[in-house]
Every structure is written in structure tokens, then in C-alpha cells.
mmCIF file of C-alpha atoms in Angstrom:
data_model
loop_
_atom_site.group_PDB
_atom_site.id
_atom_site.type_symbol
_atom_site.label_atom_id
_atom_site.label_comp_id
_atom_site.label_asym_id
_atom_site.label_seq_id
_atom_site.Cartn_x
_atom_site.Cartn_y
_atom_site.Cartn_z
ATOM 1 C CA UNK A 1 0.000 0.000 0.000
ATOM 2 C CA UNK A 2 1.127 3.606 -0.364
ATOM 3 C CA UNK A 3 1.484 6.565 1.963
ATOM 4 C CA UNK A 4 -0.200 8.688 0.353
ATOM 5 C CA UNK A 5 -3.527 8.862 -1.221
ATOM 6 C CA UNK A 6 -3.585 8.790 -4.947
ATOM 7 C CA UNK A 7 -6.110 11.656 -5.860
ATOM 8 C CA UNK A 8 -8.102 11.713 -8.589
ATOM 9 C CA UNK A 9 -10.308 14.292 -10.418
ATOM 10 C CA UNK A 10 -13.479 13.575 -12.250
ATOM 11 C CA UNK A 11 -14.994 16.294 -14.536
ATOM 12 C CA UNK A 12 -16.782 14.599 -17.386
ATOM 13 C CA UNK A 13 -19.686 11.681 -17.685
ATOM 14 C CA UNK A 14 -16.713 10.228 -20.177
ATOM 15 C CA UNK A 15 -13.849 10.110 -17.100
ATOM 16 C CA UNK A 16 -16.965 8.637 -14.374
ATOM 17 C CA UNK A 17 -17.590 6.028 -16.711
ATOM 18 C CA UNK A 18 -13.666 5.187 -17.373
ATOM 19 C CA UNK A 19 -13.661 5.338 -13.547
ATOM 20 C CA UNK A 20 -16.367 3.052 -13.192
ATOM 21 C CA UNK A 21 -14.923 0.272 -16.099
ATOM 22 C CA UNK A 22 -11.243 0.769 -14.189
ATOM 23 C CA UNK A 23 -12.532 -0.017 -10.466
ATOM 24 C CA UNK A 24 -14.652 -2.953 -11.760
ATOM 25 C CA UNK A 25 -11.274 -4.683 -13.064
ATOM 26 C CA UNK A 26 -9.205 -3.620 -9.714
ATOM 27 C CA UNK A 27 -8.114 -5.637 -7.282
ATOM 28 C CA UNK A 28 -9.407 -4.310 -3.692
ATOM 29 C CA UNK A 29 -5.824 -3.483 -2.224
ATOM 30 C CA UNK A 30 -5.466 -0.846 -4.922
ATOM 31 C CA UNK A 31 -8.351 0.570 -4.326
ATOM 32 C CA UNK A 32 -8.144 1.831 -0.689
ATOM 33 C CA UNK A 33 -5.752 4.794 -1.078
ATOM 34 C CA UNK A 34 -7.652 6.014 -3.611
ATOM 35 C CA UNK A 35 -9.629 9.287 -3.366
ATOM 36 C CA UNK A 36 -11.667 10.314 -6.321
ATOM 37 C CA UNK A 37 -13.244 13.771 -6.403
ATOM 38 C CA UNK A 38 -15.988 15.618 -8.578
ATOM 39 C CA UNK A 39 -14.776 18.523 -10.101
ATOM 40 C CA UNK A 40 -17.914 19.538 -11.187
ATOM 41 C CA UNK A 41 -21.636 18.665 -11.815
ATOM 42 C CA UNK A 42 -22.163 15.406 -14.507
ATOM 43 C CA UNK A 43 -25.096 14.430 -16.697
ATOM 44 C CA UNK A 44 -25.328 11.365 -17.300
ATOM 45 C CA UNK A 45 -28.330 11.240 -19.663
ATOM 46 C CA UNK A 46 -28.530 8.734 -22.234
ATOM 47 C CA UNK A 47 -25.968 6.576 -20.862
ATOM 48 C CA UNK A 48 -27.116 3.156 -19.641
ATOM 49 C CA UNK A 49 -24.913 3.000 -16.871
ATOM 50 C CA UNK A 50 -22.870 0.177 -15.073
ATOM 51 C CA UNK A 51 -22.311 0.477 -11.533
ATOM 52 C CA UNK A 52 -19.226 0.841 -9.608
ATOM 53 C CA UNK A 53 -18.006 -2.230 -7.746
ATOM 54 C CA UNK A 54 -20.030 -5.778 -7.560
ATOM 55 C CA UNK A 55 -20.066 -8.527 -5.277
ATOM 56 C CA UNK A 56 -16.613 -9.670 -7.110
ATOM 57 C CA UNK A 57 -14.624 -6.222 -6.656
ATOM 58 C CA UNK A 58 -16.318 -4.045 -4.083
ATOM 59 C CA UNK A 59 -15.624 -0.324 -4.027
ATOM 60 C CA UNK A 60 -13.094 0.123 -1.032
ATOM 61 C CA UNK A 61 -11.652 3.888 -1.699
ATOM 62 C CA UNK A 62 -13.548 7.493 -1.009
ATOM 63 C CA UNK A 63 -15.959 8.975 -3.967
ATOM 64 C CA UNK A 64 -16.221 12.879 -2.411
ATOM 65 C CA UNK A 65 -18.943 14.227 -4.682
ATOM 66 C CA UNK A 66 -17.546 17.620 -3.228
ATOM 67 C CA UNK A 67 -21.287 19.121 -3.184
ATOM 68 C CA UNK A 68 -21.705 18.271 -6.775
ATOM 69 C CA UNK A 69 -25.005 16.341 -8.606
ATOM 70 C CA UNK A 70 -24.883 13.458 -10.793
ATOM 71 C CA UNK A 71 -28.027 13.814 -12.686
ATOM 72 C CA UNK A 72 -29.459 11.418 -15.343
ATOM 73 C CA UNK A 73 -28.738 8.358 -13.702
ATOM 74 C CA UNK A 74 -30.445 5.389 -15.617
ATOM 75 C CA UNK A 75 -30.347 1.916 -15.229
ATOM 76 C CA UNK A 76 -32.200 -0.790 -16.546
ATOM 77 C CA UNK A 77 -32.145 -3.673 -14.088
ATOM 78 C CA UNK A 78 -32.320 -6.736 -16.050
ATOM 79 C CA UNK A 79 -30.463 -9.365 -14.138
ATOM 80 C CA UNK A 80 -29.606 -9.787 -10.492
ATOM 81 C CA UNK A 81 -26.811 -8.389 -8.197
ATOM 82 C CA UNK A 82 -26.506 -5.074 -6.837
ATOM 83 C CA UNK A 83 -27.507 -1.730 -8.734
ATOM 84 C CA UNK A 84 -27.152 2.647 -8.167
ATOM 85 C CA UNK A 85 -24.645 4.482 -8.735
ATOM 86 C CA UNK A 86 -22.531 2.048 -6.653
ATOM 87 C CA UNK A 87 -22.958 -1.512 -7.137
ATOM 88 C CA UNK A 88 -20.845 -2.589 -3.354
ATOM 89 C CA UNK A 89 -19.376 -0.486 -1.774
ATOM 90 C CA UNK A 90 -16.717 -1.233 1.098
ATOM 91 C CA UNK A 91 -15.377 2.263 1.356
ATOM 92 C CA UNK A 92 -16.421 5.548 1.863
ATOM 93 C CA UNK A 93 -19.311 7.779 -0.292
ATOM 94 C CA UNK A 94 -19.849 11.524 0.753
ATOM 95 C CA UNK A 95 -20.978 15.198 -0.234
ATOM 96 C CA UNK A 96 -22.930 13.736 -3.427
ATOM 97 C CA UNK A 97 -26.465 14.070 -4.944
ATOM 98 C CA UNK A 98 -27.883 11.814 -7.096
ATOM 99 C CA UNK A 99 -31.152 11.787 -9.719
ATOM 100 C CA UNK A 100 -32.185 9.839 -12.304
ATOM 101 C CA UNK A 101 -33.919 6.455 -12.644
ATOM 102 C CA UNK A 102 -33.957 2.748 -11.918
ATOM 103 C CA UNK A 103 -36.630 0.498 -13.571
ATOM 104 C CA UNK A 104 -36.479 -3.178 -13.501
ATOM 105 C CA UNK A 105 -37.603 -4.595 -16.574
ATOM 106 C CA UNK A 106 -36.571 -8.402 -15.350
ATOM 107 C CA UNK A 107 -37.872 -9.646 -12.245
ATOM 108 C CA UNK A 108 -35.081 -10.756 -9.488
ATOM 109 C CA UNK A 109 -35.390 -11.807 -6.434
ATOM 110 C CA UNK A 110 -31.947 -11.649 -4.327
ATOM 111 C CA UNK A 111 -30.541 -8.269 -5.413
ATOM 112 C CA UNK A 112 -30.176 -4.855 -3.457
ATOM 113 C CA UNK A 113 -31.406 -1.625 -4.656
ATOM 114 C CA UNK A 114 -30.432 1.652 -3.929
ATOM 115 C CA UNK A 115 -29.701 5.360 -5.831
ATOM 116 C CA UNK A 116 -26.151 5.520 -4.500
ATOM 117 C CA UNK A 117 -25.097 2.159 -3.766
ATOM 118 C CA UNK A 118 -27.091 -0.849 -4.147
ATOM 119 C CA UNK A 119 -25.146 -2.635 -1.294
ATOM 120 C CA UNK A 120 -22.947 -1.664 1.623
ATOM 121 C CA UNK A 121 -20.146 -3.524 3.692
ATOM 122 C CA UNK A 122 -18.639 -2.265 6.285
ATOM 123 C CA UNK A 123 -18.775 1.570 4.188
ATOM 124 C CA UNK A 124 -19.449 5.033 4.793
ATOM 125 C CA UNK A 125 -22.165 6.995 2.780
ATOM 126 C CA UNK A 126 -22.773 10.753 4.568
ATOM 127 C CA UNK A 127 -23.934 13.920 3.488
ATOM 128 C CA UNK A 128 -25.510 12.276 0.224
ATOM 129 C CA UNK A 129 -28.655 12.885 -1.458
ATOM 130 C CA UNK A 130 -30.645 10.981 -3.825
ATOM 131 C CA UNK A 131 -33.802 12.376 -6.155
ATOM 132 C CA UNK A 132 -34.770 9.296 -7.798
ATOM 133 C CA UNK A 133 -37.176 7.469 -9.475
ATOM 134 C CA UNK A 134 -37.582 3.615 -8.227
ATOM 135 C CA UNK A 135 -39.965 1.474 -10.640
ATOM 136 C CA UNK A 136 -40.441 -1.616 -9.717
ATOM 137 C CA UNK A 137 -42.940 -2.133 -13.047
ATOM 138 C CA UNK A 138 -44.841 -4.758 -11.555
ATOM 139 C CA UNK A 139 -42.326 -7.309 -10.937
ATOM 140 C CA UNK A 140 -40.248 -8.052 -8.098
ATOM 141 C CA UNK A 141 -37.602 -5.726 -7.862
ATOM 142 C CA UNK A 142 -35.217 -7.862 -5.656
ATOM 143 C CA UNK A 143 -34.723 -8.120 -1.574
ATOM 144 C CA UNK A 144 -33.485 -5.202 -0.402
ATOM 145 C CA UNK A 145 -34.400 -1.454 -1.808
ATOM 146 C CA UNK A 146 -33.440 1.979 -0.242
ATOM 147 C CA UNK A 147 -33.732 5.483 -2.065
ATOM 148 C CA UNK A 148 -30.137 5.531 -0.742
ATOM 149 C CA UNK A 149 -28.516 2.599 0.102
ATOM 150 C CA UNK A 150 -30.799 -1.328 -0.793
ATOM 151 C CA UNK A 151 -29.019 -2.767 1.732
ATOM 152 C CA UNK A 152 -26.118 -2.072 4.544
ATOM 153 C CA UNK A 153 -24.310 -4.472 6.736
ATOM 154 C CA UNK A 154 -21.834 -2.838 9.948
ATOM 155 C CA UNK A 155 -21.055 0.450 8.477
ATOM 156 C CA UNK A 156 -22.649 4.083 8.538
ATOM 157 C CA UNK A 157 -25.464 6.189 6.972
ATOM 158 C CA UNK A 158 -25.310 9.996 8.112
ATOM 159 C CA UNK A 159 -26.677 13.201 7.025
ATOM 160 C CA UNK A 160 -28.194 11.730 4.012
ATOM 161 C CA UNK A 161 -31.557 12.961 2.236
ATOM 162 C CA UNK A 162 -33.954 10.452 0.424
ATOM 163 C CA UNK A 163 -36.145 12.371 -2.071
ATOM 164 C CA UNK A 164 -37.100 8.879 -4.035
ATOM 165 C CA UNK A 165 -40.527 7.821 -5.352
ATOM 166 C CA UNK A 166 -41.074 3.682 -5.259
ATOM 167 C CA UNK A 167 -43.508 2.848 -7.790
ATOM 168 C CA UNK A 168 -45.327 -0.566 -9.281
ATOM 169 C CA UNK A 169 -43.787 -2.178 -6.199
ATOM 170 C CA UNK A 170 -44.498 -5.947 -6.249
ATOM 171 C CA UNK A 171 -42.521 -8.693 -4.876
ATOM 172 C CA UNK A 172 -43.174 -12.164 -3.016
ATOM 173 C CA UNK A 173 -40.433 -10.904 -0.577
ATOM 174 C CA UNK A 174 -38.798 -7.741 -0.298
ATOM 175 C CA UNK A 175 -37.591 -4.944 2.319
ATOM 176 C CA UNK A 176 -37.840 -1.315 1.559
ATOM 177 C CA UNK A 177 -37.133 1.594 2.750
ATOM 178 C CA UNK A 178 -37.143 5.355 1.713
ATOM 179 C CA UNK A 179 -33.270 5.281 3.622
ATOM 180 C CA UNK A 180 -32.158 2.451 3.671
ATOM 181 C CA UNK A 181 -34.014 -0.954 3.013
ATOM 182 C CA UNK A 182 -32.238 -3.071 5.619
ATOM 183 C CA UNK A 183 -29.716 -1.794 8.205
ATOM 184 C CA UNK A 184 -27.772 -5.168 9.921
ATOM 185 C CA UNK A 185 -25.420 -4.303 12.467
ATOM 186 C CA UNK A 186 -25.166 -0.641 10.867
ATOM 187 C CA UNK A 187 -26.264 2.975 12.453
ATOM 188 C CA UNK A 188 -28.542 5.509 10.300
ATOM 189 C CA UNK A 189 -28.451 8.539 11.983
ATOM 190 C CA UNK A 190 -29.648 12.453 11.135
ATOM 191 C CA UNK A 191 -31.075 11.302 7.616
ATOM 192 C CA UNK A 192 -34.386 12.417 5.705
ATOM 193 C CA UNK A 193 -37.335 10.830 4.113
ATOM 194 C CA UNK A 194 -39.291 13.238 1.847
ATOM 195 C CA UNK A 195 -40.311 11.029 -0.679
ATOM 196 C CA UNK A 196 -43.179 8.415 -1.443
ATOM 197 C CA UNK A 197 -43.500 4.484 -1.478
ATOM 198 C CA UNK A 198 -46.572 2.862 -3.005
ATOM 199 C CA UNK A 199 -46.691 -1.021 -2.647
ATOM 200 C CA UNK A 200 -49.195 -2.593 -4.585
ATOM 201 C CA UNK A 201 -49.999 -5.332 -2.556
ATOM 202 C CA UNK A 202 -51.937 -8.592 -2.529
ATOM 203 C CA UNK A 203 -52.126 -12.176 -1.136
ATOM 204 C CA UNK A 204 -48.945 -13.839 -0.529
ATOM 205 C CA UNK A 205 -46.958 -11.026 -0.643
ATOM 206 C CA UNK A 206 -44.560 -10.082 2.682
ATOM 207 C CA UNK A 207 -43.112 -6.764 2.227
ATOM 208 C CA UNK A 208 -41.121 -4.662 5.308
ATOM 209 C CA UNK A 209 -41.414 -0.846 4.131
ATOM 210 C CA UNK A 210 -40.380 2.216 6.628
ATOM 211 C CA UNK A 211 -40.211 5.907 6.102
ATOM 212 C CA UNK A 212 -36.412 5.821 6.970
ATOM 213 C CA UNK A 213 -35.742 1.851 7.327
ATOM 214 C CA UNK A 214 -37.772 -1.014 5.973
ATOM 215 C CA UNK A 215 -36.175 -3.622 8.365
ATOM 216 C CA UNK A 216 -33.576 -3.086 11.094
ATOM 217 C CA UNK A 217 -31.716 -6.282 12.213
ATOM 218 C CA UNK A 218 -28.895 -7.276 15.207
ATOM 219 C CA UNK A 219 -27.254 -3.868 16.465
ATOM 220 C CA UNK A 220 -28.392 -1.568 14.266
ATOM 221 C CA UNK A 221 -29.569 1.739 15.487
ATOM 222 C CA UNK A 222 -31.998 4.791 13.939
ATOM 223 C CA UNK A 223 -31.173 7.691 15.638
ATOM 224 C CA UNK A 224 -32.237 11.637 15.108
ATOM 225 C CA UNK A 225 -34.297 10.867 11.189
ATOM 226 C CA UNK A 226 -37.159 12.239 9.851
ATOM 227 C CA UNK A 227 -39.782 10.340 7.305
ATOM 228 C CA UNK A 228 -42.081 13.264 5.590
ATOM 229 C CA UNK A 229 -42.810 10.859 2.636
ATOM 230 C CA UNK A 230 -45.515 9.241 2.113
ATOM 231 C CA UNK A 231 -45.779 5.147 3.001
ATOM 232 C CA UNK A 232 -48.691 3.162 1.453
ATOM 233 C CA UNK A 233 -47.843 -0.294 1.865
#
């Protein structure tokens, strides 16, 4: 490993998606000294975009969105595995917003969900915000959805505002939250639900939703948020 971090500026959709292609071929050891930083606002529209790190090769370095937006976010969710802006991420996610879209047009029932990462490990996400559109289209979207983060096992969700809209929800199983879908051994604290989640339901369905948290498991705590969305489950 290195002593110092290797920095890196992002200013164009053309350089995040480079980004994105070089972290999913990393190995995680050269990932964690890296520190990549948005120059500037990026528009991602008409881009079908591939999220950064998987199950395989996790994110592990720091994304500092330095107050900048990411708008135009679109993905297509047509397999399984973990989908946002951030597929996994290990490491640390902060000062971003997000908007765009995510509409699964395959059902799946095992994945994570979220607008900045779909899963998180042991990782940071603070001061991030997330203006997105969740479609479900009638099928099941996968197991874990959060307008922020599907998904997030022993790490940390602070400071972070949720402005998503779930819609066409349907799923056998599924845990959703306008936060964070499922916190497991993991603290959300000081974040913001301002959003809506509409859950079409039916028999034989079993669906957790929350304002903030869908399902909280082990030693997680929920400390000092606010849901002002609306819940219809």
C-alpha cells in the first residue's frame, strides 16, 4: 500500500464512466488509497450505466462528490446483483447528490437496490442525497431497496436525504425503505425521508417498508431521522 492517497479528479460523464470500467477490473488493495473527487456537476443522460463495484470487486476507496449532482442516472435492471450508482461499496461515499432512474424490466429476487449504492459492507455513505425514481414495473424488484442505500451491513449512513418515489412495487419478498431498506449491524443517523412508497400489494406477498428503514436487524440503530414521505404499503 502507499502513503499517500492517490487523488483523482473527475470532470466529465466520459472520465466517471472510465472510472467506473477501471474499479470494476481492480483488485481491492489498490483501491483503498484512492480518493476520487468531482470537479464539477455530470449528466449522465442517455448513458445506460454500469455500476461501480459488484459482489466480485467491491468499491473500497472514497468517492467525495464535493457538493456536486450526478443527474441522469439510468439503469435498466435486467439481471440480479446489486444496482445505483454504486454496485458494493466497502469504502467511503460523501458530499454527493444523485437523480435519475432505476426500472427493472426483469424480475429478481436476491438483489439490493439503492440510488447511490445498491449494497454496503462495512462503508461510509454521509452527506448524500438521492432524487430518484424507483420502478419496480410490476415485478419483483429484488430483496433489499433503499432510495439511498438497498441494503447495509456494519457500516454508517449519516446526514443523508432520500427524495425517491417507489412505484409498481411488487414482490413475493422484499424490504424497503425510503433510507435504507435493511440496516444489519449498521447505524442511520440524522437522515431524511421526503419522498413516497406505493406497494401494490396482494395475497402472498410479505413486504417490510419504513419511512427511513424497511427492516432493522442485530445492532443496528436509527437515531435523530425524519420520514415526511408518504408510506402506502
Amino acid at each position: 500500500m502507499s502513503e499517500q492517497p492517490i487523488t483523482l479528479p473527475i470532470s466529465t460523464a466520459k472520465e466517471l464512466i472510465d472510472f467506473a470500467r477501471a474499479i470494476n477490473k481492480l483488485h481491492n488493495e489498490q483501491q483503498r488509497d484512492l480518493v476520487a473527487t468531482l470537479a464539477g456537476d455530470i449528466d449522465l443522460t442517455g448513458v445506460e450505466w454500469t455500476p461501480i463495484g459488484n459482489e466480485d470487486i467491491p468499491f473500497y476507496g472514497t468517492f467525495d462528490g464535493a457538493g456536486h449532482t450526478i443527474s441522469g442516472l439510468h439503469i435498466d435492471k435486467n439481471e440480479g446483483g446489486c444496482c445505483g450508482l454504486f454496485g458494493v461499496c466497502a469504502g467511503t461515499i460523501e458530499n454527493l447528490t444523485v437523480t435519475g432512474s432505476i426500472t427493472c424490466v426483469a424480475a429478481d429476487v436476491h438483489s439490493a437496490v439503492g440510488g447511490i449504492a445498491g449494497l454496503v459492507v462495512g462503508g461510509h455513505i454521509s452527506n448524500c442525497a438521492v432524487d430518484i425514481v424507483i420502478d419496480s414495473n410490476h415485478l419483483s424488484l429484488g430483496m433489499y431497496a433503499g432510495g439511498v442505500v438497498g441494503k447495509i451491513t456494519e457500516g454508517t449512513i449519516r446526514g443523508c436525504r432520500s427524495s425517491a418515489k417507489f412505484e409498481n412495487v411488487l414482490g413475493n419478498f422484499i424490504y424497503l425503505g425510503g433510507v435504507v431498506g435493511a440496516a444489519m449491524d449498521a447505524r442511520v443517523a440524522h437522515c431524511v425521508f421526503d419522498g413516497s412508497i406505493q406497494v401494490l400489494g396482494g395475497p402472498g406477498y410479505y413486504i417490510d417498508a419504513g419511512g427511513v428503514v424497511g427492516n432493522v436487524q442485530g445492532h443496528s440503530t436509527v437515531v435523530r431521522c425524519l420520514n415526511a414521505g408518504l408510506v402506502d404499503a
